[in-house]
């Protein structure tokens, strides 16, 4: 499950074939006067239309079940529906599930009856089990829609680099939605617990670190996969991978929480049976919970995936490739430092911390993918939004985790909230502007494959008679990558 939200290959991406514009669009884009953009350099604007995506999914589950299912459904989708609309629809379903679970479990642990009873003095706690049924269904629908968008793009001839980046960005955002819902489904209390006998919890340093691992493991796998693609130009998913088997297992986890209850994950029956045959079985009996097995499997799967991918990339492209891992390594280390040194942070402000980590992850991952697409170097030093988190972690280490020495816990939480809010406002601006710029370069709309794209260019002419510079309105360029009538029949 650590790679449950890793990037998808060509077959399941809305940009599976890269950009496949008509010749008229290509000519219009390349022959138009040079335009300046805020995020796209002139080199990027030139290279982007030529980008082609390469990748494959070796999963048998994908080949024999998920892909045929998505193909059967997409054949019933009208031809005028843009692939990015399908992608966004899947993310909206996950956001809906996340919002419902957030309302019921604002602190992540409300499904844990024992913790709620101890904290509030109530005889029982718990939340409606149906919210986890909703999450399981939402995950499977998200997976299906995620597999459909690429098929719709090929079906309508609307594949583009914008679709790849949009799909990649939605997957990055979905990482925190899935992780947050999984933590709630297992009723993991992200803070210190008296009398905690879990061996795994003691091994990693407490329940808060277990929660942090469930948040960070999918992100690390996702980033490393993008990093591999950045250098190799191709993404090959192994026979067992996150987008296919990982999401199915994640949905199964939610279904178990609905059927068996959240407290099922705090039982030890599975581990007791697994370890009964070994010499340590008696010592571990009752000390390895079902949720501990989930965390352990996530960490071990992540270590294997990172080791294999890093070894392959470094051997082929040199040790210098590690430089591009630095921003993400700083994000992971800084996050763990904050949570480890302040073990009540995720109890006081769980959603703020999760959304902060997610925002920084989305910024890094989407920029790395964009730089891969436009053949530019990924700047390690320009990850300015990461600097405050690294500084906070350094201060934490310097003060040995005693936040009260330089600010109160309330002030610290308020700073994190302001930091997170500012980060997502910045990301909203960047995403909006970047989508506009890519649409303008490619001559397409993001959510419309029917309406021709109208580009109005303006340039300056100098009147040689009086030397006065005048700005004149130039040419309207009408570009349409796909011609479709509203009856759902493609026009060639």
Coordinates of C-alpha atoms in Angstrom, one line a residue:
X1 CA 0.0 0.0 0.0
X2 CA 3.0 2.3 0.2
X3 CA 2.8 2.9 -3.5
X4 CA -0.9 3.0 -3.6
X5 CA -1.0 6.4 -5.3
X6 CA 2.1 6.2 -7.5
X7 CA 1.9 7.7 -11.0
X8 CA 0.2 5.6 -13.6
X9 CA 1.7 4.4 -16.9
X10 CA 0.5 5.2 -20.4
X11 CA -2.4 2.7 -20.5
X12 CA -4.2 4.4 -17.6
X13 CA -3.3 8.0 -18.1
X14 CA -5.4 10.6 -19.8
X15 CA -2.3 11.5 -21.8
X16 CA -1.3 8.0 -22.8
X17 CA -0.2 8.9 -26.3
X18 CA 1.3 12.3 -25.5
X19 CA 0.2 15.1 -27.7
X20 CA -1.6 14.1 -30.9
X21 CA -2.7 17.4 -32.4
X22 CA -3.7 17.9 -35.9
X23 CA -1.1 19.3 -38.3
X24 CA -2.9 22.7 -38.4
X25 CA -2.6 23.1 -34.6
X26 CA 1.1 22.2 -34.7
X27 CA 1.7 24.7 -37.4
X28 CA -0.3 27.4 -35.6
X29 CA 1.6 26.9 -32.4
X30 CA 5.0 26.9 -33.8
X31 CA 4.6 29.7 -36.3
X32 CA 2.9 32.2 -34.0
X33 CA 4.9 35.1 -32.6
X34 CA 6.8 34.3 -29.5
X35 CA 4.8 34.8 -26.3
X36 CA 6.1 35.3 -22.8
X37 CA 4.7 33.3 -19.8
X38 CA 5.1 33.5 -16.1
X39 CA 5.9 29.8 -15.4
X40 CA 6.8 28.5 -18.9
X41 CA 10.1 29.6 -20.4
X42 CA 10.4 30.2 -24.2
X43 CA 12.3 26.9 -24.3
X44 CA 9.5 25.1 -22.5
X45 CA 6.8 26.6 -24.8
X46 CA 8.8 25.2 -27.8
X47 CA 9.4 21.8 -26.4
X48 CA 6.1 21.0 -24.7
X49 CA 4.0 20.3 -27.9
X50 CA 6.5 17.7 -28.9
X51 CA 6.4 15.7 -25.7
X52 CA 5.5 12.0 -25.8
X53 CA 4.7 9.9 -22.8
X54 CA 6.1 6.4 -22.5
X55 CA 5.2 3.7 -20.0
X56 CA 3.4 0.5 -19.3
X57 CA 1.7 -1.4 -16.5
X58 CA 2.8 -5.0 -16.0
X59 CA 0.0 -5.7 -13.5
X60 CA -2.0 -8.8 -14.4
X61 CA -4.9 -7.3 -12.4
X62 CA -4.8 -4.2 -14.6
X63 CA -4.5 -6.2 -17.8
X64 CA -7.3 -8.7 -17.2
X65 CA -9.7 -6.9 -14.9
X66 CA -9.2 -3.1 -14.4
X67 CA -8.4 -2.2 -18.0
X68 CA -11.2 -4.2 -19.6
X69 CA -13.6 -2.7 -17.0
X70 CA -12.6 0.8 -17.8
X71 CA -12.7 0.2 -21.5
X72 CA -16.3 -1.2 -21.3
X73 CA -17.5 1.8 -19.3
X74 CA -15.7 4.5 -21.4
X75 CA -17.4 3.2 -24.6
X76 CA -20.6 4.5 -23.0
X77 CA -19.2 8.0 -22.4
X78 CA -20.2 10.7 -24.9
X79 CA -17.4 11.7 -27.3
X80 CA -17.6 15.3 -26.3
X81 CA -16.6 14.6 -22.7
X82 CA -13.1 15.8 -22.1
X83 CA -10.7 13.3 -20.4
X84 CA -9.7 15.9 -17.8
X85 CA -13.4 16.0 -16.7
X86 CA -13.3 12.3 -16.0
X87 CA -10.0 12.8 -14.0
X88 CA -11.5 15.6 -12.0
X89 CA -14.7 13.6 -11.4
X90 CA -12.6 10.8 -9.8
X91 CA -10.8 13.3 -7.5
X92 CA -14.1 14.9 -6.6
X93 CA -15.5 11.6 -5.4
X94 CA -12.4 11.1 -3.2
X95 CA -12.7 14.7 -1.9
X96 CA -16.4 14.0 -1.0
X97 CA -15.4 10.8 0.9
X98 CA -12.6 12.7 2.6
X99 CA -14.9 15.5 3.6
X100 CA -17.5 13.1 5.1
X101 CA -14.9 11.3 7.1
X102 CA -13.3 14.5 8.2
X103 CA -16.7 15.7 9.6
X104 CA -17.0 12.4 11.6
X105 CA -13.3 12.0 12.5
X106 CA -11.8 15.5 12.8
X107 CA -9.0 14.1 15.0
X108 CA -8.5 10.9 13.0
X109 CA -9.1 8.7 16.0
X110 CA -12.8 9.1 16.7
X111 CA -13.5 5.6 15.3
X112 CA -11.4 4.1 18.1
X113 CA -13.9 3.4 20.9
X114 CA -11.3 2.7 23.6
X115 CA -9.5 6.0 23.0
X116 CA -12.7 8.1 22.8
X117 CA -13.9 6.4 26.0
X118 CA -10.7 7.2 27.9
X119 CA -10.4 10.8 26.6
X120 CA -14.0 11.8 27.0
X121 CA -15.1 9.5 29.8
X122 CA -17.9 8.2 27.7
X123 CA -19.0 4.6 27.9
X124 CA -18.7 4.2 24.1
X125 CA -17.3 6.0 21.1
X126 CA -17.2 5.2 17.5
X127 CA -18.5 6.7 14.2
X128 CA -21.0 5.5 11.6
X129 CA -19.4 2.5 9.8
X130 CA -21.1 3.6 6.6
X131 CA -18.5 6.3 6.0
X132 CA -15.8 3.7 5.4
X133 CA -18.1 1.9 2.9
X134 CA -18.4 5.2 1.1
X135 CA -14.6 5.6 1.1
X136 CA -14.1 2.0 -0.3
X137 CA -16.6 2.7 -3.1
X138 CA -15.0 6.1 -3.8
X139 CA -11.6 4.6 -4.1
X140 CA -12.7 1.9 -6.6
X141 CA -14.6 4.5 -8.6
X142 CA -11.6 6.8 -8.6
X143 CA -9.4 4.0 -9.8
X144 CA -11.9 3.2 -12.6
X145 CA -12.2 6.8 -13.7
X146 CA -8.4 7.2 -13.5
X147 CA -8.1 4.3 -16.0
X148 CA -10.9 5.6 -18.2
X149 CA -9.4 9.1 -18.8
X150 CA -6.6 7.8 -21.0
X151 CA -8.9 5.6 -23.0
X152 CA -11.2 8.6 -23.5
X153 CA -8.3 10.6 -24.7
X154 CA -7.2 8.0 -27.2
X155 CA -10.8 7.5 -28.3
X156 CA -11.3 11.2 -29.0
X157 CA -7.8 12.0 -30.2
X158 CA -7.4 14.6 -27.5
X159 CA -4.3 13.2 -25.7
X160 CA -2.0 16.0 -24.6
X161 CA 0.8 16.9 -22.2
X162 CA -1.7 19.0 -20.2
X163 CA -3.7 15.8 -19.6
X164 CA -0.6 14.1 -18.2
X165 CA 0.2 16.9 -15.8
X166 CA -3.4 17.3 -14.8
X167 CA -3.7 13.6 -14.1
X168 CA -0.4 13.6 -12.3
X169 CA -1.5 16.5 -10.1
X170 CA -4.8 15.0 -9.2
X171 CA -3.1 11.7 -8.2
X172 CA -0.7 13.8 -6.0
X173 CA -3.6 15.5 -4.3
X174 CA -5.4 12.2 -3.8
X175 CA -2.4 10.8 -1.9
X176 CA -3.3 12.7 1.3
X177 CA -7.1 12.0 0.8
X178 CA -6.4 8.3 0.8
X179 CA -3.9 8.3 3.6
X180 CA -6.1 10.4 5.9
X181 CA -9.1 8.2 5.3
X182 CA -7.0 5.0 6.0
X183 CA -5.8 6.4 9.3
X184 CA -9.4 7.1 10.3
X185 CA -10.5 3.7 9.1
X186 CA -8.0 2.1 11.5
X187 CA -8.7 4.4 14.4
X188 CA -5.1 5.2 14.9
X189 CA -4.6 7.8 17.7
X190 CA -1.7 10.0 16.6
X191 CA -0.4 10.8 20.0
X192 CA 1.0 9.2 23.2
X193 CA -1.0 6.4 24.8
X194 CA -0.4 5.1 28.3
X195 CA 0.3 1.4 28.4
X196 CA 0.8 1.0 24.7
X197 CA 2.1 -2.6 24.3
X198 CA 2.5 -2.6 20.5
X199 CA 6.0 -3.7 19.5
X200 CA 5.8 -1.9 16.2
X201 CA 4.7 1.3 17.8
X202 CA 7.6 1.1 20.2
X203 CA 10.0 0.2 17.4
X204 CA 9.2 3.3 15.4
X205 CA 8.8 5.7 18.3
X206 CA 5.1 5.9 19.0
X207 CA 1.6 6.1 17.4
X208 CA 2.3 9.6 15.9
X209 CA 5.2 8.2 13.9
X210 CA 3.0 5.4 12.6
X211 CA 0.5 7.9 11.4
X212 CA 3.3 9.9 9.8
X213 CA 4.5 6.8 8.0
X214 CA 1.0 6.1 6.6
X215 CA 1.0 9.6 5.3
X216 CA 4.5 9.7 3.9
X217 CA 5.0 6.2 2.5
X218 CA 2.6 6.8 -0.5
X219 CA 4.1 10.2 -1.1
X220 CA 7.7 8.9 -1.2
X221 CA 6.8 6.1 -3.6
X222 CA 5.0 8.6 -5.8
X223 CA 7.9 11.0 -5.8
X224 CA 10.5 8.4 -6.5
X225 CA 8.5 7.1 -9.4
X226 CA 8.3 10.6 -10.9
X227 CA 12.0 11.0 -10.2
X228 CA 12.7 7.8 -12.1
X229 CA 10.6 9.0 -15.0
X230 CA 12.4 12.4 -15.0
X231 CA 15.7 10.7 -15.8
X232 CA 14.7 7.6 -17.8
X233 CA 11.8 9.1 -19.8
X234 CA 9.7 6.0 -19.1
X235 CA 7.6 4.7 -16.3
X236 CA 7.2 0.9 -16.0
X237 CA 5.0 -0.3 -13.2
X238 CA 5.9 -3.8 -11.8
X239 CA 3.4 -6.7 -11.7
X240 CA 2.3 -5.6 -8.2
X241 CA 2.0 -1.9 -8.0
X242 CA 0.1 0.9 -6.2
X243 CA -2.3 2.2 -8.9
X244 CA -3.7 -1.3 -9.5
X245 CA -3.3 -3.6 -6.5
X246 CA -2.5 -0.9 -4.0
X247 CA -5.8 0.9 -4.5
X248 CA -7.8 -2.3 -4.4
X249 CA -6.1 -3.2 -1.1
X250 CA -6.8 0.3 0.2
X251 CA -10.5 -0.1 -0.7
X252 CA -10.5 -3.5 0.9
X253 CA -9.1 -1.9 4.1
X254 CA -12.1 0.5 4.2
X255 CA -14.6 -2.3 3.5
X256 CA -13.1 -4.3 6.4
X257 CA -13.6 -1.3 8.7
X258 CA -17.2 -1.0 7.6
X259 CA -17.9 -4.8 8.0
X260 CA -15.7 -5.7 11.0
X261 CA -15.5 -2.3 12.7
X262 CA -12.6 0.0 13.4
X263 CA -11.5 -2.0 16.4
X264 CA -10.7 -4.9 14.2
X265 CA -7.4 -3.2 13.4
X266 CA -6.5 -3.1 17.1
X267 CA -6.9 -6.9 17.5
X268 CA -3.9 -9.2 17.4
X269 CA -5.4 -12.4 16.0
X270 CA -3.7 -12.3 12.6
X271 CA -0.2 -11.7 13.9
X272 CA -0.7 -14.2 16.7
X273 CA -1.5 -16.8 14.1
X274 CA 1.4 -15.8 11.8
X275 CA 4.0 -15.9 14.6
X276 CA 2.7 -18.9 16.5
X277 CA 5.1 -21.3 14.8
X278 CA 8.3 -19.3 15.6
X279 CA 10.3 -19.1 18.8
X280 CA 9.3 -15.5 19.3
X281 CA 5.6 -16.2 19.0
X282 CA 4.9 -16.3 22.7
X283 CA 6.8 -13.1 23.3
X284 CA 5.0 -11.3 20.4
X285 CA 1.6 -12.7 21.3
X286 CA -0.9 -9.8 21.8
X287 CA 1.7 -7.2 20.9
X288 CA 1.4 -6.9 17.1
X289 CA -2.0 -5.4 16.0
X290 CA -3.5 -5.8 12.6
X291 CA -2.8 -2.2 11.9
X292 CA 0.8 -2.8 12.8
X293 CA 1.0 -5.3 9.9
X294 CA -0.4 -2.6 7.5
X295 CA 2.3 -0.2 8.6
X296 CA 5.1 -2.8 8.4
X297 CA 4.0 -4.0 4.9
X298 CA 3.9 -0.4 3.7
X299 CA 7.4 0.4 5.0
X300 CA 8.9 -2.8 3.7
X301 CA 7.3 -2.4 0.3
X302 CA 8.5 1.2 0.1
X303 CA 12.1 0.3 1.0
X304 CA 12.1 -2.4 -1.7
X305 CA 10.7 -0.1 -4.3
X306 CA 13.0 2.9 -3.5
X307 CA 16.1 0.6 -3.4
X308 CA 15.3 -0.9 -6.8
X309 CA 14.4 2.4 -8.5
X310 CA 17.3 4.3 -7.0
X311 CA 19.8 1.6 -7.9
X312 CA 18.6 1.5 -11.5
X313 CA 18.6 5.3 -12.0
X314 CA 22.0 5.8 -10.3
X315 CA 23.7 3.1 -12.3
X316 CA 22.3 4.4 -15.6
X317 CA 22.5 8.1 -15.1
X318 CA 25.1 8.6 -12.3
X319 CA 25.3 9.6 -8.7
X320 CA 24.3 13.2 -9.6
X321 CA 20.7 12.1 -9.9
X322 CA 20.4 12.0 -6.1
X323 CA 20.4 15.8 -6.2
X324 CA 16.8 15.9 -7.4
X325 CA 15.8 13.8 -4.3
X326 CA 17.0 16.5 -1.9
X327 CA 13.7 18.6 -1.7
X328 CA 11.6 15.5 -1.0
X329 CA 14.1 14.1 1.5
X330 CA 14.0 17.4 3.3
X331 CA 10.2 17.3 3.3
X332 CA 10.1 13.8 4.8
X333 CA 12.8 14.4 7.4
X334 CA 11.4 17.8 8.5
X335 CA 7.9 16.3 8.8
X336 CA 9.1 13.4 10.9
X337 CA 11.2 15.7 13.1
X338 CA 8.2 17.9 13.8
X339 CA 6.0 15.0 14.7
X340 CA 8.6 13.1 16.7
X341 CA 9.8 16.1 18.8
X342 CA 6.2 17.2 19.4
X343 CA 4.2 14.0 19.9
X344 CA 0.9 15.8 20.5
X345 CA 1.1 17.9 17.3
X346 CA -1.0 15.5 15.3
X347 CA -3.5 15.4 18.1
X348 CA -3.8 19.3 18.3
X349 CA -3.7 20.0 14.5
X350 CA -3.9 16.8 12.5
X351 CA -5.6 18.2 9.4
X352 CA -3.3 21.2 9.3
X353 CA -0.2 19.1 9.4
X354 CA -1.5 16.7 6.8
X355 CA -2.5 19.5 4.4
X356 CA 0.8 21.2 4.9
X357 CA 2.8 18.1 4.0
X358 CA 0.4 17.4 1.1
X359 CA 0.7 20.9 -0.3
X360 CA 4.5 20.8 -0.3
X361 CA 4.4 17.3 -1.9
X362 CA 2.1 18.4 -4.7
X363 CA 4.3 21.4 -5.4
X364 CA 7.5 19.3 -5.7
X365 CA 6.0 16.5 -7.6
X366 CA 4.1 18.5 -10.2
X367 CA 7.1 20.7 -10.8
X368 CA 9.4 17.7 -11.3
X369 CA 6.9 16.2 -13.8
X370 CA 6.7 19.6 -15.7
X371 CA 10.4 19.9 -15.9
X372 CA 10.6 16.4 -17.3
X373 CA 8.0 17.2 -19.9
X374 CA 9.8 20.4 -21.0
X375 CA 13.3 19.0 -20.7
X376 CA 14.5 21.5 -18.1
X377 CA 16.5 21.0 -14.9
X378 CA 14.6 20.6 -11.7
X379 CA 15.7 23.4 -9.4
X380 CA 16.4 22.2 -5.9
X381 CA 17.0 25.7 -4.5
X382 CA 13.8 27.2 -5.9
X383 CA 11.5 25.1 -3.6
X384 CA 10.9 28.3 -1.5
X385 CA 7.7 27.1 0.0
X386 CA 9.7 24.3 1.7
X387 CA 12.1 26.6 3.6
X388 CA 9.8 27.5 6.5
X389 CA 9.2 23.8 7.3
X390 CA 12.9 23.0 7.2
X391 CA 13.6 26.0 9.5
X392 CA 10.9 24.8 11.9
X393 CA 12.5 21.4 12.1
X394 CA 15.9 22.9 12.7
X395 CA 14.6 25.0 15.5
X396 CA 12.9 21.9 17.0
X397 CA 16.1 20.1 17.0
X398 CA 18.0 23.1 18.4
X399 CA 15.5 23.4 21.3
X400 CA 15.3 19.6 21.8
X401 CA 11.6 19.6 21.0
X402 CA 10.6 22.1 23.7
X403 CA 8.4 24.4 21.6
X404 CA 7.5 26.4 24.7
X405 CA 11.0 27.8 24.8
X406 CA 10.4 30.0 21.7
X407 CA 6.6 30.0 21.4
X408 CA 3.5 28.6 22.9
X409 CA 1.8 25.5 21.4
X410 CA -1.2 27.7 20.4
X411 CA 1.1 30.1 18.6
X412 CA 2.9 27.3 16.9
X413 CA -0.3 25.8 15.7
X414 CA -1.5 29.2 14.5
X415 CA 1.7 29.6 12.5
X416 CA 1.3 26.2 10.9
X417 CA -2.3 27.1 9.9
X418 CA -1.2 30.4 8.4
X419 CA 1.7 28.6 6.6
X420 CA -0.7 25.9 5.2
X421 CA -3.3 28.4 4.1
X422 CA -0.7 30.6 2.3
X423 CA 0.8 27.5 0.7
X424 CA -2.5 26.4 -0.8
X425 CA -3.4 29.9 -1.9
X426 CA -0.1 30.0 -3.8
X427 CA -0.7 26.5 -5.2
X428 CA -4.2 27.6 -6.4
X429 CA -2.7 30.6 -8.2
X430 CA 0.2 28.5 -9.7
X431 CA -2.1 25.8 -10.9
X432 CA -4.6 28.2 -12.5
X433 CA -1.9 30.2 -14.3
X434 CA 0.0 27.1 -15.4
X435 CA -3.1 25.5 -16.8
X436 CA -3.8 28.7 -18.8
X437 CA -0.2 28.8 -20.1
X438 CA -0.2 25.2 -21.2
X439 CA -3.6 25.6 -22.9
X440 CA -2.3 28.6 -24.7
X441 CA 0.9 26.9 -25.9
X442 CA -1.0 23.8 -27.1
X443 CA -4.1 25.6 -28.4
X444 CA -6.6 23.6 -26.3
X445 CA -9.0 23.9 -23.5
X446 CA -8.6 22.0 -20.2
X447 CA -12.2 20.8 -19.9
X448 CA -13.6 21.2 -23.4
X449 CA -12.5 19.3 -26.5
X450 CA -15.3 20.6 -28.8
X451 CA -14.9 24.3 -28.7
X452 CA -12.1 25.6 -30.9
X453 CA -9.4 27.5 -29.0
X454 CA -9.2 31.2 -29.8
X455 CA -5.9 32.9 -29.3
X456 CA -5.6 36.7 -29.7
X457 CA -2.0 37.8 -30.2
X458 CA -0.8 41.3 -29.7
X459 CA 2.5 42.7 -30.8
X460 CA 4.2 46.1 -31.3
X461 CA 5.0 47.8 -34.6
X462 CA 7.2 50.9 -35.0
X463 CA 6.0 53.6 -37.3
X464 CA 9.2 54.7 -39.1
X465 CA 7.7 58.0 -40.1
X466 CA 7.3 59.5 -36.7
X467 CA 9.2 57.0 -34.5
X468 CA 6.2 56.4 -32.3
X469 CA 5.7 52.8 -31.0
X470 CA 2.1 51.6 -31.5
X471 CA 0.5 48.4 -30.2
X472 CA -1.7 46.9 -32.8
X473 CA -4.2 44.1 -32.5
X474 CA -3.0 41.1 -34.4
X475 CA -4.5 37.8 -35.5
X476 CA -7.1 35.6 -34.0
X477 CA -5.9 32.0 -34.3
X478 CA -8.6 29.4 -34.1
X479 CA -7.3 26.0 -33.0
X480 CA -9.2 22.8 -32.5
X481 CA -7.5 19.5 -31.7
X482 CA -10.6 17.4 -31.8
X483 CA -13.7 17.8 -34.0
X484 CA -16.7 16.2 -32.4
X485 CA -20.4 16.8 -33.0
X486 CA -22.9 16.9 -30.1
X487 CA -24.5 13.6 -31.1
X488 CA -21.4 11.9 -29.9
X489 CA -20.0 11.0 -33.3
X490 CA -16.4 12.0 -34.1
X491 CA -16.0 14.0 -37.3
X492 CA -12.8 13.3 -39.2

